[in-house]
Amino acid sequence: MTQWVESTEGGRDRGPRAVARAWFEVATAPSRFFRTGVAAGDQAPGLTFAMLVVLVAELTRFAFVPDAYPVVADSTLLSGALWIGVAVLLVAPAGLHLLAAVETLLLAAFAPDRGGVSETVQVIGYASAPCVFAGIPAPAVRAVCGLYAFALLVVGIRVVHSVSTNRAIGLALVPGVVAFGYGFRALDAIDTLLRNWYII
């Protein structure tokens, strides 16, 4: 998944099996994955990974959440296809690159030995791995997905951009809150859980 070329020597194989292996590795051994699984100058694998995560999450949401999307042309199926397509093909890539640009500006100020933009795209993309389950209509699940994804983002920034854990947490706040808190609805889920527990 790190070398989107015909020769995969030194990188990962491509295809569904490689994507599944990348998901498992980043979810279970993130430090090792970000150290060996992120290649300079190649954004395509991380972008593709993030788009697939969004696809699975939105398909799950469409299947289990009533009225998940506005209805178009009096067709629920057509509406689902339209809005899922927009989320996967437009919102996911645009959002990922925008957040990577913001993160790059932050890194320029606080990480002198940082990696390049392509590495940042991959870090954010791969950190979204837990969010494949974010479409499940259970606040606890969405909250865990968002928090775990944020933790993976912190690890990725620390490893790929050579910063301390505390600095990585600070650098991860903006893209993490936007991507996982708002994009995958983790903040809303956390708010719901807190209200149900009468904490707020």
PDB file of C-alpha atoms in Angstrom:
ATOM      1  CA  MET A   1       0.000   0.000   0.000  1.00  0.00           C
ATOM      2  CA  THR A   2       2.975   2.374   0.057  1.00  0.00           C
ATOM      3  CA  GLN A   3       4.161   1.973  -3.524  1.00  0.00           C
ATOM      4  CA  TRP A   4       1.426   2.540  -6.119  1.00  0.00           C
ATOM      5  CA  VAL A   5       3.633   1.281  -8.957  1.00  0.00           C
ATOM      6  CA  GLU A   6       4.103  -1.909 -10.908  1.00  0.00           C
ATOM      7  CA  SER A   7       7.233  -2.856  -8.983  1.00  0.00           C
ATOM      8  CA  THR A   8       6.443  -3.128  -5.290  1.00  0.00           C
ATOM      9  CA  GLU A   9       9.954  -3.910  -4.118  1.00  0.00           C
ATOM     10  CA  GLY A  10      10.500  -2.122  -0.815  1.00  0.00           C
ATOM     11  CA  GLY A  11       6.838  -1.261  -0.477  1.00  0.00           C
ATOM     12  CA  ARG A  12       3.531  -3.043  -0.066  1.00  0.00           C
ATOM     13  CA  ASP A  13       1.534  -5.058  -2.551  1.00  0.00           C
ATOM     14  CA  ARG A  14      -1.577  -3.387  -3.908  1.00  0.00           C
ATOM     15  CA  GLY A  15      -5.122  -4.664  -4.140  1.00  0.00           C
ATOM     16  CA  PRO A  16      -7.820  -5.593  -1.616  1.00  0.00           C
ATOM     17  CA  ARG A  17      -5.608  -7.945   0.362  1.00  0.00           C
ATOM     18  CA  ALA A  18      -2.926  -5.275   0.745  1.00  0.00           C
ATOM     19  CA  VAL A  19      -5.527  -2.734   1.914  1.00  0.00           C
ATOM     20  CA  ALA A  20      -6.877  -5.190   4.487  1.00  0.00           C
ATOM     21  CA  ARG A  21      -3.342  -5.945   5.694  1.00  0.00           C
ATOM     22  CA  ALA A  22      -2.554  -2.231   5.975  1.00  0.00           C
ATOM     23  CA  TRP A  23      -5.748  -1.714   7.999  1.00  0.00           C
ATOM     24  CA  PHE A  24      -4.864  -4.530  10.378  1.00  0.00           C
ATOM     25  CA  GLU A  25      -1.262  -3.389  10.791  1.00  0.00           C
ATOM     26  CA  VAL A  26      -2.036   0.271  11.462  1.00  0.00           C
ATOM     27  CA  ALA A  27      -4.773  -0.704  13.927  1.00  0.00           C
ATOM     28  CA  THR A  28      -2.650  -3.182  15.872  1.00  0.00           C
ATOM     29  CA  ALA A  29       0.962  -2.013  15.505  1.00  0.00           C
ATOM     30  CA  PRO A  30       0.791   1.682  14.583  1.00  0.00           C
ATOM     31  CA  SER A  31       4.353   2.672  15.489  1.00  0.00           C
ATOM     32  CA  ARG A  32       5.841  -0.038  13.312  1.00  0.00           C
ATOM     33  CA  PHE A  33       3.357   0.627  10.530  1.00  0.00           C
ATOM     34  CA  PHE A  34       4.046   4.360  10.351  1.00  0.00           C
ATOM     35  CA  ARG A  35       7.780   3.718  10.535  1.00  0.00           C
ATOM     36  CA  THR A  36       7.781   1.233   7.640  1.00  0.00           C
ATOM     37  CA  GLY A  37       4.487   1.756   5.815  1.00  0.00           C
ATOM     38  CA  VAL A  38       4.645   5.414   4.821  1.00  0.00           C
ATOM     39  CA  ALA A  39       6.652   6.273   1.712  1.00  0.00           C
ATOM     40  CA  ALA A  40       7.800   9.723   0.648  1.00  0.00           C
ATOM     41  CA  GLY A  41       6.271  11.218  -2.486  1.00  0.00           C
ATOM     42  CA  ASP A  42       3.319   8.849  -2.770  1.00  0.00           C
ATOM     43  CA  GLN A  43      -0.066  10.140  -1.618  1.00  0.00           C
ATOM     44  CA  ALA A  44      -2.244   7.704  -3.561  1.00  0.00           C
ATOM     45  CA  PRO A  45      -2.217   4.798  -1.069  1.00  0.00           C
ATOM     46  CA  GLY A  46      -3.190   6.935   1.916  1.00  0.00           C
ATOM     47  CA  LEU A  47      -5.865   8.734  -0.075  1.00  0.00           C
ATOM     48  CA  THR A  48      -7.302   5.478  -1.408  1.00  0.00           C
ATOM     49  CA  PHE A  49      -7.274   3.999   2.088  1.00  0.00           C
ATOM     50  CA  ALA A  50      -9.172   6.977   3.525  1.00  0.00           C
ATOM     51  CA  MET A  51     -11.733   6.893   0.714  1.00  0.00           C
ATOM     52  CA  LEU A  52     -12.391   3.202   1.372  1.00  0.00           C
ATOM     53  CA  VAL A  53     -12.825   3.891   5.092  1.00  0.00           C
ATOM     54  CA  VAL A  54     -15.387   6.585   4.269  1.00  0.00           C
ATOM     55  CA  LEU A  55     -17.127   4.243   1.826  1.00  0.00           C
ATOM     56  CA  VAL A  56     -17.533   1.477   4.409  1.00  0.00           C
ATOM     57  CA  ALA A  57     -18.639   3.900   7.137  1.00  0.00           C
ATOM     58  CA  GLU A  58     -21.215   5.602   4.919  1.00  0.00           C
ATOM     59  CA  LEU A  59     -22.564   2.331   3.518  1.00  0.00           C
ATOM     60  CA  THR A  60     -23.037   1.101   7.084  1.00  0.00           C
ATOM     61  CA  ARG A  61     -24.749   4.335   8.069  1.00  0.00           C
ATOM     62  CA  PHE A  62     -27.044   4.133   5.050  1.00  0.00           C
ATOM     63  CA  ALA A  63     -27.950   0.540   5.895  1.00  0.00           C
ATOM     64  CA  PHE A  64     -28.671   1.056   9.602  1.00  0.00           C
ATOM     65  CA  VAL A  65     -29.641   4.697  10.125  1.00  0.00           C
ATOM     66  CA  PRO A  66     -33.155   5.688   8.979  1.00  0.00           C
ATOM     67  CA  ASP A  67     -33.251   8.905   6.968  1.00  0.00           C
ATOM     68  CA  ALA A  68     -29.458   9.109   6.956  1.00  0.00           C
ATOM     69  CA  TYR A  69     -29.513  11.315   3.843  1.00  0.00           C
ATOM     70  CA  PRO A  70     -31.908  13.819   2.280  1.00  0.00           C
ATOM     71  CA  VAL A  71     -34.170  12.072  -0.218  1.00  0.00           C
ATOM     72  CA  VAL A  72     -33.659  12.950  -3.885  1.00  0.00           C
ATOM     73  CA  ALA A  73     -36.265  12.246  -6.590  1.00  0.00           C
ATOM     74  CA  ASP A  74     -38.408  10.294  -4.104  1.00  0.00           C
ATOM     75  CA  SER A  75     -35.883   7.459  -4.151  1.00  0.00           C
ATOM     76  CA  THR A  76     -34.096   6.367  -0.999  1.00  0.00           C
ATOM     77  CA  LEU A  77     -31.700   4.145  -2.948  1.00  0.00           C
ATOM     78  CA  LEU A  78     -30.823   6.885  -5.429  1.00  0.00           C
ATOM     79  CA  SER A  79     -30.347   9.332  -2.575  1.00  0.00           C
ATOM     80  CA  GLY A  80     -28.006   6.958  -0.791  1.00  0.00           C
ATOM     81  CA  ALA A  81     -25.927   6.369  -3.915  1.00  0.00           C
ATOM     82  CA  LEU A  82     -25.711  10.107  -4.574  1.00  0.00           C
ATOM     83  CA  TRP A  83     -24.696  11.199  -1.093  1.00  0.00           C
ATOM     84  CA  ILE A  84     -22.307   8.290  -0.552  1.00  0.00           C
ATOM     85  CA  GLY A  85     -20.691   9.137  -3.890  1.00  0.00           C
ATOM     86  CA  VAL A  86     -20.317  12.763  -2.844  1.00  0.00           C
ATOM     87  CA  ALA A  87     -18.798  11.748   0.494  1.00  0.00           C
ATOM     88  CA  VAL A  88     -16.330   9.277  -1.013  1.00  0.00           C
ATOM     89  CA  LEU A  89     -15.364  10.970  -4.278  1.00  0.00           C
ATOM     90  CA  LEU A  90     -15.511  14.650  -3.299  1.00  0.00           C
ATOM     91  CA  VAL A  91     -15.579  15.282   0.442  1.00  0.00           C
ATOM     92  CA  ALA A  92     -13.014  12.645   1.482  1.00  0.00           C
ATOM     93  CA  PRO A  93     -10.195  13.601  -0.933  1.00  0.00           C
ATOM     94  CA  ALA A  94     -10.819  17.345  -0.625  1.00  0.00           C
ATOM     95  CA  GLY A  95     -11.022  17.153   3.157  1.00  0.00           C
ATOM     96  CA  LEU A  96      -7.915  14.992   3.450  1.00  0.00           C
ATOM     97  CA  HIS A  97      -5.804  17.335   1.346  1.00  0.00           C
ATOM     98  CA  LEU A  98      -7.119  20.426   3.122  1.00  0.00           C
ATOM     99  CA  LEU A  99      -6.331  18.954   6.532  1.00  0.00           C
ATOM    100  CA  ALA A 100      -2.907  17.824   5.305  1.00  0.00           C
ATOM    101  CA  ALA A 101      -2.228  21.393   4.149  1.00  0.00           C
ATOM    102  CA  VAL A 102      -3.212  22.777   7.566  1.00  0.00           C
ATOM    103  CA  GLU A 103      -1.096  20.149   9.301  1.00  0.00           C
ATOM    104  CA  THR A 104       1.868  20.966   7.055  1.00  0.00           C
ATOM    105  CA  LEU A 105       1.688  24.623   8.141  1.00  0.00           C
ATOM    106  CA  LEU A 106       1.668  23.558  11.790  1.00  0.00           C
ATOM    107  CA  LEU A 107       4.559  21.182  11.214  1.00  0.00           C
ATOM    108  CA  ALA A 108       6.570  23.903   9.475  1.00  0.00           C
ATOM    109  CA  ALA A 109       6.469  25.905  12.684  1.00  0.00           C
ATOM    110  CA  PHE A 110       6.962  23.153  15.248  1.00  0.00           C
ATOM    111  CA  ALA A 111       8.705  20.192  13.551  1.00  0.00           C
ATOM    112  CA  PRO A 112      12.036  21.128  11.941  1.00  0.00           C
ATOM    113  CA  ASP A 113      12.781  17.514  10.939  1.00  0.00           C
ATOM    114  CA  ARG A 114       9.334  16.895   9.501  1.00  0.00           C
ATOM    115  CA  GLY A 115       8.499  14.685   6.537  1.00  0.00           C
ATOM    116  CA  GLY A 116       6.847  15.982   3.391  1.00  0.00           C
ATOM    117  CA  VAL A 117       3.247  16.722   2.470  1.00  0.00           C
ATOM    118  CA  SER A 118       2.723  13.269   0.976  1.00  0.00           C
ATOM    119  CA  GLU A 119       3.687  11.641   4.266  1.00  0.00           C
ATOM    120  CA  THR A 120       1.203  13.878   6.083  1.00  0.00           C
ATOM    121  CA  VAL A 121      -1.577  12.856   3.694  1.00  0.00           C
ATOM    122  CA  GLN A 122      -0.765   9.219   4.360  1.00  0.00           C
ATOM    123  CA  VAL A 123      -0.616   9.662   8.135  1.00  0.00           C
ATOM    124  CA  ILE A 124      -4.059  11.266   8.289  1.00  0.00           C
ATOM    125  CA  GLY A 125      -5.482   8.756   5.807  1.00  0.00           C
ATOM    126  CA  TYR A 126      -4.196   5.695   7.623  1.00  0.00           C
ATOM    127  CA  ALA A 127      -5.138   7.086  11.033  1.00  0.00           C
ATOM    128  CA  SER A 128      -8.773   6.944   9.939  1.00  0.00           C
ATOM    129  CA  ALA A 129      -8.651   3.126  10.040  1.00  0.00           C
ATOM    130  CA  PRO A 130     -10.908   2.656  13.118  1.00  0.00           C
ATOM    131  CA  CYS A 131     -13.582   4.817  11.503  1.00  0.00           C
ATOM    132  CA  VAL A 132     -14.699   1.963   9.258  1.00  0.00           C
ATOM    133  CA  PHE A 133     -17.052   1.245  12.165  1.00  0.00           C
ATOM    134  CA  ALA A 134     -18.202   4.848  12.571  1.00  0.00           C
ATOM    135  CA  GLY A 135     -21.390   4.251  10.594  1.00  0.00           C
ATOM    136  CA  ILE A 136     -22.756   1.931  13.265  1.00  0.00           C
ATOM    137  CA  PRO A 137     -25.582   3.833  15.010  1.00  0.00           C
ATOM    138  CA  ALA A 138     -24.182   3.481  18.518  1.00  0.00           C
ATOM    139  CA  PRO A 139     -22.650   6.537  20.205  1.00  0.00           C
ATOM    140  CA  ALA A 140     -20.181   4.424  22.172  1.00  0.00           C
ATOM    141  CA  VAL A 141     -18.859   2.844  18.974  1.00  0.00           C
ATOM    142  CA  ARG A 142     -18.492   6.196  17.211  1.00  0.00           C
ATOM    143  CA  ALA A 143     -16.779   7.704  20.241  1.00  0.00           C
ATOM    144  CA  VAL A 144     -14.262   4.874  20.449  1.00  0.00           C
ATOM    145  CA  CYS A 145     -13.630   5.092  16.704  1.00  0.00           C
ATOM    146  CA  GLY A 146     -12.886   8.801  16.901  1.00  0.00           C
ATOM    147  CA  LEU A 147     -10.675   8.566  19.976  1.00  0.00           C
ATOM    148  CA  TYR A 148      -8.737   5.606  18.602  1.00  0.00           C
ATOM    149  CA  ALA A 149      -8.267   7.362  15.252  1.00  0.00           C
ATOM    150  CA  PHE A 150      -6.965  10.448  17.071  1.00  0.00           C
ATOM    151  CA  ALA A 151      -4.509   8.270  19.004  1.00  0.00           C
ATOM    152  CA  LEU A 152      -3.306   6.738  15.736  1.00  0.00           C
ATOM    153  CA  LEU A 153      -2.868  10.227  14.287  1.00  0.00           C
ATOM    154  CA  VAL A 154      -0.725  11.215  17.265  1.00  0.00           C
ATOM    155  CA  VAL A 155       1.439   8.117  16.800  1.00  0.00           C
ATOM    156  CA  GLY A 156       1.752   8.765  13.074  1.00  0.00           C
ATOM    157  CA  ILE A 157       2.795  12.389  13.533  1.00  0.00           C
ATOM    158  CA  ARG A 158       5.270  11.419  16.244  1.00  0.00           C
ATOM    159  CA  VAL A 159       6.905   8.685  14.169  1.00  0.00           C
ATOM    160  CA  VAL A 160       6.812  10.175  10.673  1.00  0.00           C
ATOM    161  CA  HIS A 161       7.618  13.775  11.624  1.00  0.00           C
ATOM    162  CA  SER A 162      10.083  13.036  14.460  1.00  0.00           C
ATOM    163  CA  VAL A 163       8.470  14.987  17.288  1.00  0.00           C
ATOM    164  CA  SER A 164       7.769  14.219  20.935  1.00  0.00           C
ATOM    165  CA  THR A 165       4.469  12.684  22.001  1.00  0.00           C
ATOM    166  CA  ASN A 166       3.329  15.896  23.706  1.00  0.00           C
ATOM    167  CA  ARG A 167       4.109  17.958  20.624  1.00  0.00           C
ATOM    168  CA  ALA A 168       2.401  15.373  18.405  1.00  0.00           C
ATOM    169  CA  ILE A 169      -0.773  15.666  20.493  1.00  0.00           C
ATOM    170  CA  GLY A 170      -0.801  19.423  19.990  1.00  0.00           C
ATOM    171  CA  LEU A 171      -0.105  19.106  16.264  1.00  0.00           C
ATOM    172  CA  ALA A 172      -2.866  16.504  15.889  1.00  0.00           C
ATOM    173  CA  LEU A 173      -5.599  18.554  17.547  1.00  0.00           C
ATOM    174  CA  VAL A 174      -6.848  20.556  14.553  1.00  0.00           C
ATOM    175  CA  PRO A 175      -6.892  17.810  11.896  1.00  0.00           C
ATOM    176  CA  GLY A 176      -7.995  15.198  14.427  1.00  0.00           C
ATOM    177  CA  VAL A 177     -10.954  17.164  15.748  1.00  0.00           C
ATOM    178  CA  VAL A 178     -12.090  18.155  12.249  1.00  0.00           C
ATOM    179  CA  ALA A 179     -11.622  14.743  10.622  1.00  0.00           C
ATOM    180  CA  PHE A 180     -12.689  12.405  13.385  1.00  0.00           C
ATOM    181  CA  GLY A 181     -14.657  14.668  15.697  1.00  0.00           C
ATOM    182  CA  TYR A 182     -16.807  16.302  13.030  1.00  0.00           C
ATOM    183  CA  GLY A 183     -16.257  14.244   9.882  1.00  0.00           C
ATOM    184  CA  PHE A 184     -16.932  10.895  11.533  1.00  0.00           C
ATOM    185  CA  ARG A 185     -19.265  12.414  14.179  1.00  0.00           C
ATOM    186  CA  ALA A 186     -17.245  11.362  17.234  1.00  0.00           C
ATOM    187  CA  LEU A 187     -17.829  14.646  19.064  1.00  0.00           C
ATOM    188  CA  ASP A 188     -21.589  14.300  18.705  1.00  0.00           C
ATOM    189  CA  ALA A 189     -21.343  10.726  19.977  1.00  0.00           C
ATOM    190  CA  ILE A 190     -19.262  11.804  22.989  1.00  0.00           C
ATOM    191  CA  ASP A 191     -21.737  14.590  23.743  1.00  0.00           C
ATOM    192  CA  THR A 192     -24.616  12.096  23.592  1.00  0.00           C
ATOM    193  CA  LEU A 193     -22.833   9.703  25.932  1.00  0.00           C
ATOM    194  CA  LEU A 194     -22.086  12.445  28.439  1.00  0.00           C
ATOM    195  CA  ARG A 195     -25.685  13.634  28.387  1.00  0.00           C
ATOM    196  CA  ASN A 196     -26.946  10.080  28.865  1.00  0.00           C
ATOM    197  CA  TRP A 197     -24.644   9.722  31.860  1.00  0.00           C
ATOM    198  CA  TYR A 198     -25.935  13.044  33.274  1.00  0.00           C
ATOM    199  CA  ILE A 199     -22.444  14.481  33.300  1.00  0.00           C
ATOM    200  CA  ILE A 200     -23.460  17.607  31.366  1.00  0.00           C
TER     201      ILE A 200
END
